[in-house]
mmCIF file of N, CA, C and O in Angstrom:
data_model
loop_
_atom_site.group_PDB
_atom_site.id
_atom_site.type_symbol
_atom_site.label_atom_id
_atom_site.label_comp_id
_atom_site.label_asym_id
_atom_site.label_seq_id
_atom_site.Cartn_x
_atom_site.Cartn_y
_atom_site.Cartn_z
ATOM 1 N N MET A 1479 0.844 -1.171 0.000
ATOM 2 C CA MET A 1479 0.000 0.000 0.000
ATOM 3 C C MET A 1479 0.889 1.233 0.000
ATOM 4 O O MET A 1479 1.804 1.343 0.797
ATOM 5 N N SER A 1480 0.649 2.168 -0.869
ATOM 6 C CA SER A 1480 1.469 3.369 -0.936
ATOM 7 C C SER A 1480 1.080 4.332 0.167
ATOM 8 O O SER A 1480 -0.065 4.365 0.613
ATOM 9 N N GLN A 1481 2.050 5.114 0.606
ATOM 10 C CA GLN A 1481 1.810 6.112 1.633
ATOM 11 C C GLN A 1481 1.136 7.328 1.012
ATOM 12 O O GLN A 1481 1.477 7.719 -0.094
ATOM 13 N N PRO A 1482 0.182 7.956 1.707
ATOM 14 C CA PRO A 1482 -0.457 9.149 1.158
ATOM 15 C C PRO A 1482 0.529 10.308 1.115
ATOM 16 O O PRO A 1482 1.479 10.353 1.879
ATOM 17 N N THR A 1483 0.295 11.238 0.219
ATOM 18 C CA THR A 1483 1.106 12.448 0.191
ATOM 19 C C THR A 1483 0.745 13.297 1.393
ATOM 20 O O THR A 1483 -0.222 13.005 2.092
ATOM 21 N N SER A 1484 1.486 14.367 1.594
ATOM 22 C CA SER A 1484 1.251 15.182 2.786
ATOM 23 C C SER A 1484 -0.130 15.820 2.791
ATOM 24 O O SER A 1484 -0.633 16.189 3.824
ATOM 25 N N GLU A 1485 -0.768 15.947 1.642
ATOM 26 C CA GLU A 1485 -2.089 16.562 1.595
ATOM 27 C C GLU A 1485 -3.195 15.560 1.268
ATOM 28 O O GLU A 1485 -4.346 15.932 1.183
ATOM 29 N N GLU A 1486 -2.846 14.314 1.073
ATOM 30 C CA GLU A 1486 -3.842 13.307 0.703
ATOM 31 C C GLU A 1486 -4.323 12.590 1.959
ATOM 32 O O GLU A 1486 -3.538 12.032 2.705
ATOM 33 N N PRO A 1487 -5.621 12.615 2.248
ATOM 34 C CA PRO A 1487 -6.114 11.956 3.457
ATOM 35 C C PRO A 1487 -6.089 10.440 3.320
ATOM 36 O O PRO A 1487 -6.116 9.905 2.218
ATOM 37 N N LEU A 1488 -6.017 9.768 4.450
ATOM 38 C CA LEU A 1488 -6.156 8.315 4.458
ATOM 39 C C LEU A 1488 -7.596 7.962 4.123
ATOM 40 O O LEU A 1488 -8.508 8.731 4.411
ATOM 41 N N PRO A 1489 -7.812 6.798 3.539
ATOM 42 C CA PRO A 1489 -9.196 6.358 3.344
ATOM 43 C C PRO A 1489 -9.910 6.307 4.696
ATOM 44 O O PRO A 1489 -9.303 6.017 5.711
ATOM 45 N N ASN A 1490 -11.188 6.577 4.691
ATOM 46 C CA ASN A 1490 -11.924 6.702 5.935
ATOM 47 C C ASN A 1490 -13.120 5.749 5.928
ATOM 48 O O ASN A 1490 -14.253 6.185 5.793
ATOM 49 N N PRO A 1491 -12.866 4.434 6.103
ATOM 50 C CA PRO A 1491 -13.944 3.461 5.960
ATOM 51 C C PRO A 1491 -15.010 3.526 7.046
ATOM 52 O O PRO A 1491 -16.142 3.163 6.822
ATOM 53 N N GLN A 1492 -14.667 3.998 8.249
ATOM 54 C CA GLN A 1492 -15.648 4.038 9.324
ATOM 55 C C GLN A 1492 -16.465 5.326 9.326
ATOM 56 O O GLN A 1492 -17.290 5.527 10.202
ATOM 57 N N GLY A 1493 -16.222 6.225 8.387
ATOM 58 C CA GLY A 1493 -16.968 7.466 8.355
ATOM 59 C C GLY A 1493 -16.543 8.445 9.447
ATOM 60 O O GLY A 1493 -17.323 9.266 9.874
ATOM 61 N N ALA A 1494 -15.301 8.339 9.911
ATOM 62 C CA ALA A 1494 -14.814 9.242 10.951
ATOM 63 C C ALA A 1494 -14.796 10.671 10.429
ATOM 64 O O ALA A 1494 -14.730 10.913 9.235
ATOM 65 N N SER A 1495 -14.828 11.625 11.347
ATOM 66 C CA SER A 1495 -14.994 13.008 10.935
ATOM 67 C C SER A 1495 -13.681 13.768 10.779
ATOM 68 O O SER A 1495 -13.693 14.887 10.311
ATOM 69 N N TRP A 1496 -12.559 13.215 11.190
ATOM 70 C CA TRP A 1496 -11.278 13.906 11.117
ATOM 71 C C TRP A 1496 -10.456 13.374 9.957
ATOM 72 O O TRP A 1496 -10.383 12.174 9.737
ATOM 73 N N ARG A 1497 -9.809 14.289 9.239
ATOM 74 C CA ARG A 1497 -8.967 13.924 8.107
ATOM 75 C C ARG A 1497 -7.512 13.940 8.564
ATOM 76 O O ARG A 1497 -7.081 14.864 9.246
ATOM 77 N N LEU A 1498 -6.742 12.911 8.185
ATOM 78 C CA LEU A 1498 -5.331 12.827 8.543
ATOM 79 C C LEU A 1498 -4.475 13.273 7.372
ATOM 80 O O LEU A 1498 -4.708 12.835 6.238
ATOM 81 N N ILE A 1499 -3.495 14.134 7.654
ATOM 82 C CA ILE A 1499 -2.484 14.479 6.655
ATOM 83 C C ILE A 1499 -1.121 14.222 7.288
ATOM 84 O O ILE A 1499 -0.990 14.212 8.515
ATOM 85 N N TYR A 1500 -0.117 13.990 6.460
ATOM 86 C CA TYR A 1500 1.198 13.567 6.930
ATOM 87 C C TYR A 1500 2.293 14.498 6.427
ATOM 88 O O TYR A 1500 2.304 14.853 5.255
ATOM 89 N N THR A 1501 3.221 14.843 7.326
ATOM 90 C CA THR A 1501 4.411 15.566 6.891
ATOM 91 C C THR A 1501 5.309 14.575 6.149
ATOM 92 O O THR A 1501 5.138 13.355 6.258
ATOM 93 N N LYS A 1502 6.273 15.094 5.415
ATOM 94 C CA LYS A 1502 7.230 14.217 4.732
ATOM 95 C C LYS A 1502 7.975 13.343 5.740
ATOM 96 O O LYS A 1502 8.235 12.176 5.499
ATOM 97 N N GLN A 1503 8.312 13.919 6.902
ATOM 98 C CA GLN A 1503 9.009 13.148 7.930
ATOM 99 C C GLN A 1503 8.125 12.011 8.447
ATOM 100 O O GLN A 1503 8.601 10.899 8.652
ATOM 101 N N ALA A 1504 6.846 12.261 8.644
ATOM 102 C CA ALA A 1504 5.935 11.215 9.113
ATOM 103 C C ALA A 1504 5.833 10.091 8.080
ATOM 104 O O ALA A 1504 5.735 8.917 8.445
ATOM 105 N N GLN A 1505 5.877 10.435 6.809
ATOM 106 C CA GLN A 1505 5.839 9.405 5.766
ATOM 107 C C GLN A 1505 7.095 8.540 5.824
ATOM 108 O O GLN A 1505 7.020 7.322 5.673
ATOM 109 N N LYS A 1506 8.248 9.156 6.079
ATOM 110 C CA LYS A 1506 9.491 8.387 6.236
ATOM 111 C C LYS A 1506 9.404 7.505 7.473
ATOM 112 O O LYS A 1506 9.830 6.347 7.461
ATOM 113 N N ASP A 1507 8.859 8.064 8.555
ATOM 114 C CA ASP A 1507 8.722 7.308 9.800
ATOM 115 C C ASP A 1507 7.826 6.090 9.617
ATOM 116 O O ASP A 1507 8.067 5.037 10.215
ATOM 117 N N ALA A 1508 6.789 6.210 8.794
ATOM 118 C CA ALA A 1508 5.873 5.090 8.561
ATOM 119 C C ALA A 1508 6.622 3.898 7.984
ATOM 120 O O ALA A 1508 6.325 2.743 8.329
ATOM 121 N N LYS A 1509 7.593 4.149 7.133
ATOM 122 C CA LYS A 1509 8.397 3.059 6.571
ATOM 123 C C LYS A 1509 9.216 2.375 7.658
ATOM 124 O O LYS A 1509 9.341 1.154 7.676
ATOM 125 N N LYS A 1510 9.761 3.151 8.590
ATOM 126 C CA LYS A 1510 10.524 2.579 9.708
ATOM 127 C C LYS A 1510 9.615 1.706 10.572
ATOM 128 O O LYS A 1510 10.017 0.630 11.022
ATOM 129 N N LEU A 1511 8.396 2.187 10.818
ATOM 130 C CA LEU A 1511 7.453 1.423 11.643
ATOM 131 C C LEU A 1511 7.143 0.067 11.027
ATOM 132 O O LEU A 1511 7.029 -0.929 11.727
ATOM 133 N N ALA A 1512 7.005 0.039 9.710
ATOM 134 C CA ALA A 1512 6.685 -1.209 9.019
ATOM 135 C C ALA A 1512 7.780 -2.242 9.233
ATOM 136 O O ALA A 1512 7.493 -3.438 9.372
ATOM 137 N N PHE A 1513 9.040 -1.797 9.290
ATOM 138 C CA PHE A 1513 10.157 -2.715 9.485
ATOM 139 C C PHE A 1513 10.407 -3.035 10.956
ATOM 140 O O PHE A 1513 11.230 -3.876 11.274
ATOM 141 N N SER A 1514 9.712 -2.367 11.848
ATOM 142 C CA SER A 1514 9.928 -2.554 13.284
ATOM 143 C C SER A 1514 8.770 -3.278 13.965
ATOM 144 O O SER A 1514 8.678 -3.272 15.186
ATOM 145 N N ASN A 1515 7.872 -3.839 13.185
ATOM 146 C CA ASN A 1515 6.699 -4.530 13.727
ATOM 147 C C ASN A 1515 5.838 -3.624 14.613
ATOM 148 O O ASN A 1515 5.207 -4.086 15.551
ATOM 149 N N LEU A 1516 5.831 -2.332 14.318
ATOM 150 C CA LEU A 1516 5.015 -1.392 15.076
ATOM 151 C C LEU A 1516 3.902 -0.789 14.232
ATOM 152 O O LEU A 1516 3.139 0.047 14.703
ATOM 153 N N LYS A 1517 3.802 -1.236 12.996
ATOM 154 C CA LYS A 1517 2.811 -0.659 12.081
ATOM 155 C C LYS A 1517 1.384 -0.839 12.608
ATOM 156 O O LYS A 1517 0.584 0.099 12.582
ATOM 157 N N GLU A 1518 1.074 -2.033 13.111
ATOM 158 C CA GLU A 1518 -0.284 -2.305 13.583
ATOM 159 C C GLU A 1518 -0.663 -1.389 14.754
ATOM 160 O O GLU A 1518 -1.756 -0.827 14.791
ATOM 161 N N LYS A 1519 0.247 -1.205 15.693
ATOM 162 C CA LYS A 1519 -0.018 -0.328 16.846
ATOM 163 C C LYS A 1519 -0.216 1.112 16.375
ATOM 164 O O LYS A 1519 -1.130 1.813 16.838
ATOM 165 N N ALA A 1520 0.626 1.568 15.448
ATOM 166 C CA ALA A 1520 0.484 2.933 14.929
ATOM 167 C C ALA A 1520 -0.848 3.096 14.213
ATOM 168 O O ALA A 1520 -1.523 4.121 14.373
ATOM 169 N N GLU A 1521 -1.258 2.095 13.449
ATOM 170 C CA GLU A 1521 -2.542 2.166 12.742
ATOM 171 C C GLU A 1521 -3.704 2.230 13.720
ATOM 172 O O GLU A 1521 -4.690 2.925 13.472
ATOM 173 N N GLU A 1522 -3.593 1.513 14.850
ATOM 174 C CA GLU A 1522 -4.641 1.583 15.873
ATOM 175 C C GLU A 1522 -4.750 3.007 16.432
ATOM 176 O O GLU A 1522 -5.851 3.531 16.611
ATOM 177 N N LEU A 1523 -3.606 3.628 16.707
ATOM 178 C CA LEU A 1523 -3.620 5.006 17.212
ATOM 179 C C LEU A 1523 -4.173 5.976 16.174
ATOM 180 O O LEU A 1523 -4.936 6.887 16.510
ATOM 181 N N LEU A 1524 -3.809 5.786 14.913
ATOM 182 C CA LEU A 1524 -4.318 6.654 13.848
ATOM 183 C C LEU A 1524 -5.838 6.534 13.735
ATOM 184 O O LEU A 1524 -6.529 7.522 13.514
ATOM 185 N N ALA A 1525 -6.355 5.320 13.910
ATOM 186 C CA ALA A 1525 -7.806 5.113 13.863
ATOM 187 C C ALA A 1525 -8.494 5.854 15.011
ATOM 188 O O ALA A 1525 -9.550 6.461 14.826
ATOM 189 N N VAL A 1526 -7.876 5.831 16.199
ATOM 190 C CA VAL A 1526 -8.420 6.569 17.344
ATOM 191 C C VAL A 1526 -8.433 8.063 17.036
ATOM 192 O O VAL A 1526 -9.442 8.749 17.256
ATOM 193 N N LEU A 1527 -7.323 8.568 16.501
ATOM 194 C CA LEU A 1527 -7.234 9.994 16.183
ATOM 195 C C LEU A 1527 -8.286 10.400 15.164
ATOM 196 O O LEU A 1527 -8.900 11.452 15.278
ATOM 197 N N GLN A 1528 -8.476 9.554 14.163
ATOM 198 C CA GLN A 1528 -9.425 9.869 13.103
ATOM 199 C C GLN A 1528 -10.843 9.960 13.661
ATOM 200 O O GLN A 1528 -11.642 10.769 13.209
ATOM 201 N N ASP A 1529 -11.116 9.143 14.651
ATOM 202 C CA ASP A 1529 -12.440 9.154 15.275
ATOM 203 C C ASP A 1529 -12.586 10.322 16.248
ATOM 204 O O ASP A 1529 -13.589 11.027 16.240
ATOM 205 N N ASN A 1530 -11.576 10.524 17.113
ATOM 206 C CA ASN A 1530 -11.625 11.596 18.109
ATOM 207 C C ASN A 1530 -10.207 11.851 18.614
ATOM 208 O O ASN A 1530 -9.692 11.076 19.415
ATOM 209 N N PRO A 1531 -9.569 12.945 18.180
ATOM 210 C CA PRO A 1531 -8.174 13.187 18.564
ATOM 211 C C PRO A 1531 -7.968 13.461 20.051
ATOM 212 O O PRO A 1531 -6.848 13.440 20.528
ATOM 213 N N PHE A 1532 -9.053 13.687 20.794
ATOM 214 C CA PHE A 1532 -8.932 13.958 22.223
ATOM 215 C C PHE A 1532 -9.430 12.788 23.079
ATOM 216 O O PHE A 1532 -9.594 12.926 24.293
ATOM 217 N N GLN A 1533 -9.658 11.639 22.453
ATOM 218 C CA GLN A 1533 -10.120 10.464 23.201
ATOM 219 C C GLN A 1533 -9.054 10.029 24.195
ATOM 220 O O GLN A 1533 -7.873 10.000 23.893
ATOM 221 N N ASN A 1534 -9.513 9.674 25.379
ATOM 222 C CA ASN A 1534 -8.622 9.186 26.422
ATOM 223 C C ASN A 1534 -9.349 8.096 27.175
ATOM 224 O O ASN A 1534 -10.416 8.361 27.704
ATOM 225 N N PRO A 1535 -8.877 6.849 27.267
ATOM 226 C CA PRO A 1535 -7.621 6.323 26.750
ATOM 227 C C PRO A 1535 -7.685 6.073 25.246
ATOM 228 O O PRO A 1535 -8.782 6.044 24.716
ATOM 229 N N PRO A 1536 -6.558 5.812 24.603
ATOM 230 C CA PRO A 1536 -5.208 5.832 25.154
ATOM 231 C C PRO A 1536 -4.766 7.248 25.484
ATOM 232 O O PRO A 1536 -5.185 8.198 24.827
ATOM 233 N N PRO A 1537 -3.946 7.384 26.538
ATOM 234 C CA PRO A 1537 -3.564 8.716 27.007
ATOM 235 C C PRO A 1537 -2.716 9.481 25.993
ATOM 236 O O PRO A 1537 -2.035 8.880 25.170
ATOM 237 N N TYR A 1538 -2.790 10.784 26.076
ATOM 238 C CA TYR A 1538 -1.959 11.639 25.234
ATOM 239 C C TYR A 1538 -1.378 12.762 26.086
ATOM 240 O O TYR A 1538 -1.866 13.026 27.185
ATOM 241 N N GLU A 1539 -0.300 13.377 25.587
ATOM 242 C CA GLU A 1539 0.329 14.502 26.273
ATOM 243 C C GLU A 1539 0.287 15.715 25.373
ATOM 244 O O GLU A 1539 0.499 15.601 24.167
ATOM 245 N N LYS A 1540 0.049 16.874 25.952
ATOM 246 C CA LYS A 1540 0.174 18.132 25.223
ATOM 247 C C LYS A 1540 1.641 18.533 25.324
ATOM 248 O O LYS A 1540 2.210 18.580 26.409
ATOM 249 N N LEU A 1541 2.274 18.793 24.190
ATOM 250 C CA LEU A 1541 3.699 19.054 24.164
ATOM 251 C C LEU A 1541 4.018 20.530 24.375
ATOM 252 O O LEU A 1541 3.172 21.400 24.147
ATOM 253 N N VAL A 1542 5.246 20.796 24.808
ATOM 254 C CA VAL A 1542 5.726 22.159 25.056
ATOM 255 C C VAL A 1542 7.029 22.370 24.292
ATOM 256 O O VAL A 1542 7.533 21.458 23.652
ATOM 257 N N GLY A 1543 7.577 23.544 24.359
ATOM 258 C CA GLY A 1543 8.851 23.824 23.696
ATOM 259 C C GLY A 1543 8.671 23.947 22.202
ATOM 260 O O GLY A 1543 7.720 24.562 21.722
ATOM 261 N N ASP A 1544 9.595 23.353 21.442
ATOM 262 C CA ASP A 1544 9.562 23.429 19.980
ATOM 263 C C ASP A 1544 8.268 22.863 19.403
ATOM 264 O O ASP A 1544 7.848 23.264 18.326
ATOM 265 N N LEU A 1545 7.674 21.913 20.097
ATOM 266 C CA LEU A 1545 6.451 21.267 19.606
ATOM 267 C C LEU A 1545 5.212 21.759 20.351
ATOM 268 O O LEU A 1545 4.191 21.074 20.397
ATOM 269 N N SER A 1546 5.285 22.939 20.911
ATOM 270 C CA SER A 1546 4.152 23.517 21.618
ATOM 271 C C SER A 1546 2.926 23.560 20.702
ATOM 272 O O SER A 1546 3.019 23.951 19.544
ATOM 273 N N GLY A 1547 1.802 23.124 21.230
ATOM 274 C CA GLY A 1547 0.575 23.074 20.444
ATOM 275 C C GLY A 1547 0.323 21.717 19.825
ATOM 276 O O GLY A 1547 -0.757 21.451 19.320
ATOM 277 N N ALA A 1548 1.317 20.843 19.872
ATOM 278 C CA ALA A 1548 1.166 19.486 19.334
ATOM 279 C C ALA A 1548 0.879 18.522 20.486
ATOM 280 O O ALA A 1548 0.992 18.873 21.666
ATOM 281 N N TYR A 1549 0.495 17.300 20.114
ATOM 282 C CA TYR A 1549 0.179 16.263 21.086
ATOM 283 C C TYR A 1549 1.006 15.020 20.768
ATOM 284 O O TYR A 1549 1.474 14.854 19.644
ATOM 285 N N SER A 1550 1.147 14.143 21.750
ATOM 286 C CA SER A 1550 1.946 12.936 21.589
ATOM 287 C C SER A 1550 1.210 11.765 22.216
ATOM 288 O O SER A 1550 0.603 11.893 23.278
ATOM 289 N N ARG A 1551 1.269 10.630 21.535
ATOM 290 C CA ARG A 1551 0.765 9.365 22.091
ATOM 291 C C ARG A 1551 1.844 8.306 21.909
ATOM 292 O O ARG A 1551 2.558 8.313 20.917
ATOM 293 N N ARG A 1552 1.930 7.384 22.848
ATOM 294 C CA ARG A 1552 2.942 6.334 22.786
ATOM 295 C C ARG A 1552 2.569 5.263 21.765
ATOM 296 O O ARG A 1552 1.458 4.745 21.796
ATOM 297 N N ILE A 1553 3.523 4.952 20.905
ATOM 298 C CA ILE A 1553 3.395 3.757 20.062
ATOM 299 C C ILE A 1553 3.944 2.584 20.865
ATOM 300 O O ILE A 1553 3.351 1.518 20.914
ATOM 301 N N ASN A 1554 5.089 2.805 21.506
ATOM 302 C CA ASN A 1554 5.644 1.852 22.473
ATOM 303 C C ASN A 1554 6.481 2.665 23.461
ATOM 304 O O ASN A 1554 6.384 3.889 23.492
ATOM 305 N N ILE A 1555 7.329 2.016 24.252
ATOM 306 C CA ILE A 1555 8.077 2.733 25.284
ATOM 307 C C ILE A 1555 9.013 3.791 24.699
ATOM 308 O O ILE A 1555 9.260 4.818 25.319
ATOM 309 N N GLN A 1556 9.500 3.573 23.483
ATOM 310 C CA GLN A 1556 10.467 4.494 22.879
ATOM 311 C C GLN A 1556 9.852 5.445 21.853
ATOM 312 O O GLN A 1556 10.232 6.605 21.783
ATOM 313 N N HIS A 1557 8.922 4.960 21.068
ATOM 314 C CA HIS A 1557 8.434 5.719 19.921
ATOM 315 C C HIS A 1557 7.091 6.394 20.195
ATOM 316 O O HIS A 1557 6.249 5.857 20.913
ATOM 317 N N ARG A 1558 6.931 7.572 19.587
ATOM 318 C CA ARG A 1558 5.731 8.377 19.789
ATOM 319 C C ARG A 1558 5.101 8.773 18.466
ATOM 320 O O ARG A 1558 5.791 8.962 17.468
ATOM 321 N N LEU A 1559 3.812 8.939 18.495
ATOM 322 C CA LEU A 1559 3.086 9.528 17.380
ATOM 323 C C LEU A 1559 2.834 10.977 17.791
ATOM 324 O O LEU A 1559 2.186 11.224 18.803
ATOM 325 N N VAL A 1560 3.394 11.922 17.061
ATOM 326 C CA VAL A 1560 3.282 13.347 17.379
ATOM 327 C C VAL A 1560 2.382 13.981 16.328
ATOM 328 O O VAL A 1560 2.594 13.782 15.125
ATOM 329 N N TYR A 1561 1.380 14.726 16.779
ATOM 330 C CA TYR A 1561 0.407 15.283 15.847
ATOM 331 C C TYR A 1561 -0.104 16.640 16.312
ATOM 332 O O TYR A 1561 0.013 17.004 17.471
ATOM 333 N N GLU A 1562 -0.648 17.367 15.362
ATOM 334 C CA GLU A 1562 -1.251 18.668 15.621
ATOM 335 C C GLU A 1562 -2.715 18.594 15.200
ATOM 336 O O GLU A 1562 -3.032 18.008 14.161
ATOM 337 N N VAL A 1563 -3.603 19.157 15.989
ATOM 338 C CA VAL A 1563 -5.025 19.174 15.684
ATOM 339 C C VAL A 1563 -5.393 20.556 15.153
ATOM 340 O O VAL A 1563 -5.149 21.560 15.817
ATOM 341 N N ILE A 1564 -5.949 20.590 13.939
ATOM 342 C CA ILE A 1564 -6.412 21.842 13.343
ATOM 343 C C ILE A 1564 -7.933 21.773 13.346
ATOM 344 O O ILE A 1564 -8.559 21.302 12.392
ATOM 345 N N GLU A 1565 -8.516 22.204 14.466
ATOM 346 C CA GLU A 1565 -9.950 22.016 14.690
ATOM 347 C C GLU A 1565 -10.806 22.714 13.648
ATOM 348 O O GLU A 1565 -11.830 22.183 13.224
ATOM 349 N N SER A 1566 -10.396 23.906 13.209
ATOM 350 C CA SER A 1566 -11.210 24.669 12.265
ATOM 351 C C SER A 1566 -11.389 23.943 10.931
ATOM 352 O O SER A 1566 -12.363 24.173 10.226
ATOM 353 N N GLU A 1567 -10.458 23.031 10.609
ATOM 354 C CA GLU A 1567 -10.512 22.302 9.340
ATOM 355 C C GLU A 1567 -10.837 20.821 9.529
ATOM 356 O O GLU A 1567 -10.857 20.067 8.553
ATOM 357 N N GLN A 1568 -11.039 20.390 10.792
ATOM 358 C CA GLN A 1568 -11.264 18.971 11.104
ATOM 359 C C GLN A 1568 -10.117 18.126 10.554
ATOM 360 O O GLN A 1568 -10.328 17.068 9.964
ATOM 361 N N VAL A 1569 -8.879 18.617 10.741
ATOM 362 C CA VAL A 1569 -7.686 17.968 10.213
ATOM 363 C C VAL A 1569 -6.737 17.637 11.357
ATOM 364 O O VAL A 1569 -6.584 18.415 12.298
ATOM 365 N N ILE A 1570 -6.100 16.476 11.251
ATOM 366 C CA ILE A 1570 -5.028 16.094 12.160
ATOM 367 C C ILE A 1570 -3.770 15.951 11.321
ATOM 368 O O ILE A 1570 -3.726 15.143 10.389
ATOM 369 N N LYS A 1571 -2.769 16.764 11.640
ATOM 370 C CA LYS A 1571 -1.499 16.743 10.916
ATOM 371 C C LYS A 1571 -0.534 15.855 11.682
ATOM 372 O O LYS A 1571 -0.148 16.167 12.808
ATOM 373 N N ILE A 1572 -0.167 14.732 11.083
ATOM 374 C CA ILE A 1572 0.777 13.800 11.700
ATOM 375 C C ILE A 1572 2.181 14.342 11.446
ATOM 376 O O ILE A 1572 2.611 14.432 10.296
ATOM 377 N N ILE A 1573 2.885 14.685 12.524
ATOM 378 C CA ILE A 1573 4.205 15.302 12.418
ATOM 379 C C ILE A 1573 5.311 14.249 12.434
ATOM 380 O O ILE A 1573 6.220 14.277 11.615
ATOM 381 N N ARG A 1574 5.239 13.337 13.379
ATOM 382 C CA ARG A 1574 6.243 12.263 13.512
ATOM 383 C C ARG A 1574 5.539 10.980 13.936
ATOM 384 O O ARG A 1574 4.525 11.028 14.614
ATOM 385 N N MET A 1575 6.142 9.858 13.560
ATOM 386 C CA MET A 1575 5.649 8.555 14.039
ATOM 387 C C MET A 1575 6.826 7.698 14.480
ATOM 388 O O MET A 1575 6.799 6.480 14.391
ATOM 389 N N TRP A 1576 7.868 8.329 14.953
ATOM 390 C CA TRP A 1576 9.054 7.628 15.425
ATOM 391 C C TRP A 1576 9.457 8.313 16.707
ATOM 392 O O TRP A 1576 8.730 9.154 17.224
ATOM 393 N N THR A 1577 10.593 8.033 17.237
ATOM 394 C CA THR A 1577 11.005 8.630 18.499
ATOM 395 C C THR A 1577 11.125 10.143 18.391
ATOM 396 O O THR A 1577 11.514 10.659 17.355
ATOM 397 N N HIS A 1578 10.751 10.869 19.430
ATOM 398 C CA HIS A 1578 11.009 12.305 19.420
ATOM 399 C C HIS A 1578 12.251 12.626 20.249
ATOM 400 O O HIS A 1578 12.505 13.758 20.591
ATOM 401 N N TYR A 1579 13.033 11.583 20.576
ATOM 402 C CA TYR A 1579 14.274 11.789 21.330
ATOM 403 C C TYR A 1579 15.480 11.848 20.414
ATOM 404 O O TYR A 1579 16.587 11.963 20.866
ATOM 405 N N GLN A 1580 15.295 11.731 19.097
ATOM 406 C CA GLN A 1580 16.421 11.780 18.169
ATOM 407 C C GLN A 1580 16.632 13.176 17.664
ATOM 408 O O GLN A 1580 15.735 13.936 17.522
#
């Protein structure tokens, strides 16, 4: 399956109301996830975001500093899904899907 471009939304089979877009870095990170057996977990988190980006659980953190205004959810102990919610457009911008410690 090809990765969507940064402006192309993922297919939305459940009729969720939020559209996902990906930065170029997030698209690169998706390839790393596929080789790390973390793709399924990331897809589960993306499905949650598409349905409701503020759903808890799974827990999320509001980020500060350089990523102020963005949110983070754990893919596993090391890797995070970092995203920004653009409420006025019903869009979730996926910024990273790999570690934010690099």
